[in-house]
Amino acid sequence: MIFKKLFIPERQADGIWDIDFQAEYDSGFRAVIFDIDNTLVPHDAPATKETAEFFRELREIGFMTCLISNNQESRVKPFADEVDSLYLTDAEKPSRKSYRKAMKLLGTNLQNTLFVGDQLLTDVLGARRLGMHHIMVDPVDPESEPQHIRFKRVIERIMLFGRKIKRVSKKDLKKTEE
Ligand SMILES: [Mg+2]
């Protein structure tokens, strides 16, 4: 049972744009840790003006942010500079160490740190192992993914088949307000 839970995301969303971060802040979160590739932008794509604007809005809400990527410095640093965020490279997710290290950088803990990533077998598994709250987003552009990730997507689909997972959406939130 516990083993199974490791491979089930706590919550899901269509994308970062459909997460109500103000509501997350109001529920007690103070920092967001993001995966980069296919969570924030297509695989290997640079940060856009919209991405920088998105991070500015998060800061306005009151969030601190950190990027953790299994990718290298050459990929991650320019991205982090563009969005003005803390970052960690070569994270080796699903290892727990980078999640811990990120919290240390942020000065936050498991209660007030939210993780957002797109892959079940790296992002979600790492967060689950540590007990970090998380939201799994659909990949920004599945077409941009290299072959080995496409293979993992097949496994993800099998593992999540028929599972009822809470899907957050800004639309839902508006409904409950009405
Ligand atoms: Mg990713």
Tab-separated table of C-alpha atoms and ligand atoms in Angstrom:
chain	number	residue	atom	x	y	z
A	1	MET	CA	0.000	0.000	0.000
A	2	ILE	CA	2.717	2.443	0.994
A	3	PHE	CA	4.788	1.362	-1.992
A	4	LYS	CA	1.885	2.020	-4.321
A	5	LYS	CA	1.407	5.495	-2.880
A	6	LEU	CA	4.948	6.430	-3.878
A	7	PHE	CA	3.847	6.363	-7.488
A	8	ILE	CA	0.644	8.340	-7.137
A	9	PRO	CA	0.764	12.134	-7.202
A	10	GLU	CA	-0.911	13.966	-4.341
A	11	ARG	CA	-2.598	16.370	-6.749
A	12	GLN	CA	-2.465	17.038	-10.486
A	13	ALA	CA	-3.010	20.081	-12.720
A	14	ASP	CA	-3.164	20.702	-16.460
A	15	GLY	CA	-0.214	23.069	-16.114
A	16	ILE	CA	1.381	25.691	-13.877
A	17	TRP	CA	-1.047	28.248	-15.321
A	18	ASP	CA	-3.978	26.309	-13.864
A	19	ILE	CA	-2.658	26.263	-10.279
A	20	ASP	CA	-4.067	28.980	-8.045
A	21	PHE	CA	-0.859	29.969	-6.265
A	22	GLN	CA	-2.610	32.611	-4.193
A	23	ALA	CA	-4.820	29.857	-2.779
A	24	GLU	CA	-1.717	27.715	-2.134
A	25	TYR	CA	-0.117	30.626	-0.281
A	26	ASP	CA	-3.300	31.178	1.715
A	27	SER	CA	-3.291	27.501	2.702
A	28	GLY	CA	0.153	27.972	4.251
A	29	PHE	CA	2.795	27.352	1.572
A	30	ARG	CA	5.673	29.835	1.491
A	31	ALA	CA	8.034	28.369	-1.116
A	32	VAL	CA	7.607	26.548	-4.405
A	33	ILE	CA	10.227	24.219	-5.829
A	34	PHE	CA	9.910	23.669	-9.562
A	35	ASP	CA	11.238	21.185	-12.046
A	36	ILE	CA	12.130	23.000	-15.295
A	37	ASP	CA	11.837	20.851	-18.417
A	38	ASN	CA	8.235	20.336	-19.485
A	39	THR	CA	7.026	21.771	-16.188
A	40	LEU	CA	7.801	25.439	-16.905
A	41	VAL	CA	8.745	25.315	-20.611
A	42	PRO	CA	9.146	22.652	-23.332
A	43	HIS	CA	12.133	20.334	-22.902
A	44	ASP	CA	15.386	22.338	-23.256
A	45	ALA	CA	13.575	25.567	-24.153
A	46	PRO	CA	14.774	28.855	-22.630
A	47	ALA	CA	12.723	30.893	-20.188
A	48	THR	CA	10.370	33.285	-21.945
A	49	LYS	CA	9.076	36.702	-20.915
A	50	GLU	CA	5.948	34.921	-19.720
A	51	THR	CA	8.033	32.614	-17.520
A	52	ALA	CA	9.801	35.581	-15.941
A	53	GLU	CA	6.437	37.285	-15.436
A	54	PHE	CA	5.065	34.123	-13.817
A	55	PHE	CA	7.935	34.124	-11.295
A	56	ARG	CA	7.443	37.841	-10.639
A	57	GLU	CA	3.808	37.138	-9.797
A	58	LEU	CA	4.844	34.350	-7.423
A	59	ARG	CA	7.170	36.753	-5.616
A	60	GLU	CA	4.380	39.315	-5.425
A	61	ILE	CA	2.183	36.732	-3.706
A	62	GLY	CA	5.035	36.219	-1.247
A	63	PHE	CA	6.619	32.986	-2.480
A	64	MET	CA	10.281	32.123	-2.540
A	65	THR	CA	11.255	29.784	-5.365
A	66	CYS	CA	13.922	27.239	-6.186
A	67	LEU	CA	14.448	25.238	-9.365
A	68	ILE	CA	15.726	21.690	-9.082
A	69	SER	CA	16.739	19.973	-12.264
A	70	ASN	CA	18.508	16.769	-13.167
A	71	ASN	CA	20.047	18.827	-15.942
A	72	GLN	CA	23.423	20.568	-15.772
A	73	GLU	CA	24.601	24.061	-14.841
A	74	SER	CA	24.758	25.138	-18.510
A	75	ARG	CA	21.031	24.478	-18.877
A	76	VAL	CA	19.818	25.519	-15.449
A	77	LYS	CA	21.776	28.668	-14.547
A	78	PRO	CA	20.732	30.845	-17.519
A	79	PHE	CA	17.131	29.800	-16.894
A	80	ALA	CA	17.329	30.607	-13.183
A	81	ASP	CA	18.962	33.976	-13.943
A	82	GLU	CA	16.166	34.829	-16.356
A	83	VAL	CA	13.428	34.146	-13.802
A	84	ASP	CA	15.479	35.317	-10.807
A	85	SER	CA	15.198	32.127	-8.775
A	86	LEU	CA	17.397	29.973	-6.583
A	87	TYR	CA	18.392	26.740	-8.299
A	88	LEU	CA	20.088	23.371	-7.926
A	89	THR	CA	21.563	21.369	-10.798
A	90	ASP	CA	22.339	17.661	-11.212
A	91	ALA	CA	19.585	16.966	-8.708
A	92	GLU	CA	19.458	13.220	-9.341
A	93	LYS	CA	15.734	13.100	-8.680
A	94	PRO	CA	14.149	10.862	-7.372
A	95	SER	CA	16.934	11.140	-4.801
A	96	ARG	CA	15.727	13.118	-1.786
A	97	LYS	CA	18.918	15.106	-1.359
A	98	SER	CA	18.145	18.002	-3.717
A	99	TYR	CA	14.662	18.491	-2.253
A	100	ARG	CA	16.269	18.706	1.192
A	101	LYS	CA	19.007	21.002	-0.076
A	102	ALA	CA	16.423	23.262	-1.725
A	103	MET	CA	14.503	23.613	1.556
A	104	LYS	CA	17.759	24.478	3.263
A	105	LEU	CA	18.439	27.225	0.684
A	106	LEU	CA	14.888	28.506	1.062
A	107	GLY	CA	14.809	28.219	4.836
A	108	THR	CA	11.504	26.349	4.655
A	109	ASN	CA	10.260	22.933	5.755
A	110	LEU	CA	8.041	20.048	4.669
A	111	GLN	CA	4.945	21.824	5.928
A	112	ASN	CA	5.318	25.023	3.938
A	113	THR	CA	7.127	23.908	0.777
A	114	LEU	CA	5.276	22.870	-2.371
A	115	PHE	CA	6.911	20.978	-5.227
A	116	VAL	CA	5.713	21.140	-8.839
A	117	GLY	CA	6.987	18.771	-11.506
A	118	ASP	CA	5.863	16.804	-14.551
A	119	GLN	CA	7.357	13.345	-14.188
A	120	LEU	CA	6.046	10.553	-12.015
A	121	LEU	CA	9.213	8.475	-11.767
A	122	THR	CA	11.553	11.357	-10.921
A	123	ASP	CA	9.663	14.428	-9.640
A	124	VAL	CA	6.732	12.830	-7.841
A	125	LEU	CA	8.657	9.828	-6.565
A	126	GLY	CA	11.309	12.067	-4.982
A	127	ALA	CA	8.713	14.280	-3.326
A	128	ARG	CA	6.768	11.248	-2.123
A	129	ARG	CA	9.847	9.610	-0.640
A	130	LEU	CA	10.547	12.716	1.399
A	131	GLY	CA	6.923	13.449	2.213
A	132	MET	CA	6.879	16.798	0.414
A	133	HIS	CA	3.566	18.196	-0.795
A	134	HIS	CA	3.459	18.318	-4.563
A	135	ILE	CA	1.423	18.869	-7.699
A	136	MET	CA	2.147	16.909	-10.865
A	137	VAL	CA	1.502	18.902	-14.027
A	138	ASP	CA	0.899	17.616	-17.539
A	139	PRO	CA	4.011	18.085	-19.721
A	140	VAL	CA	4.107	21.468	-21.498
A	141	ASP	CA	5.035	19.877	-24.819
A	142	PRO	CA	5.275	16.065	-24.945
A	143	GLU	CA	6.600	16.341	-28.513
A	144	SER	CA	9.753	18.015	-27.196
A	145	GLU	CA	10.770	15.019	-25.119
A	146	PRO	CA	13.702	12.774	-25.891
A	147	GLN	CA	13.066	9.069	-26.456
A	148	HIS	CA	13.918	7.841	-22.952
A	149	ILE	CA	11.360	10.192	-21.406
A	150	ARG	CA	8.709	9.150	-23.922
A	151	PHE	CA	9.300	5.603	-22.755
A	152	LYS	CA	8.766	6.677	-19.154
A	153	ARG	CA	5.486	8.326	-20.166
A	154	VAL	CA	4.172	4.922	-21.208
A	155	ILE	CA	5.026	3.552	-17.760
A	156	GLU	CA	3.394	6.612	-16.149
A	157	ARG	CA	0.184	6.018	-18.074
A	158	ILE	CA	0.093	2.383	-16.967
A	159	MET	CA	0.770	3.278	-13.325
A	160	LEU	CA	-1.848	6.018	-13.228
A	161	PHE	CA	-4.463	4.167	-15.266
A	162	GLY	CA	-7.864	4.280	-13.578
A	163	ARG	CA	-6.571	6.223	-10.565
A	164	LYS	CA	-8.658	9.005	-9.183
A	165	ILE	CA	-6.277	11.841	-8.363
A	166	LYS	CA	-7.386	15.271	-7.242
A	167	ARG	CA	-6.942	17.698	-10.130
A	168	VAL	CA	-6.632	21.325	-9.135
A	169	SER	CA	-7.884	24.020	-11.468
A	170	LYS	CA	-8.458	27.728	-11.182
A	171	LYS	CA	-11.928	27.133	-12.587
A	172	ASP	CA	-12.816	24.810	-9.683
A	173	LEU	CA	-11.758	27.457	-7.240
A	174	LYS	CA	-14.025	30.057	-8.827
A	175	LYS	CA	-16.900	27.593	-8.617
A	176	THR	CA	-16.452	27.085	-4.877
A	177	GLU	CA	-16.320	30.853	-4.364
A	178	GLU	CA	-19.672	31.365	-6.041
B	1	MG	MG	10.496	17.641	-16.199
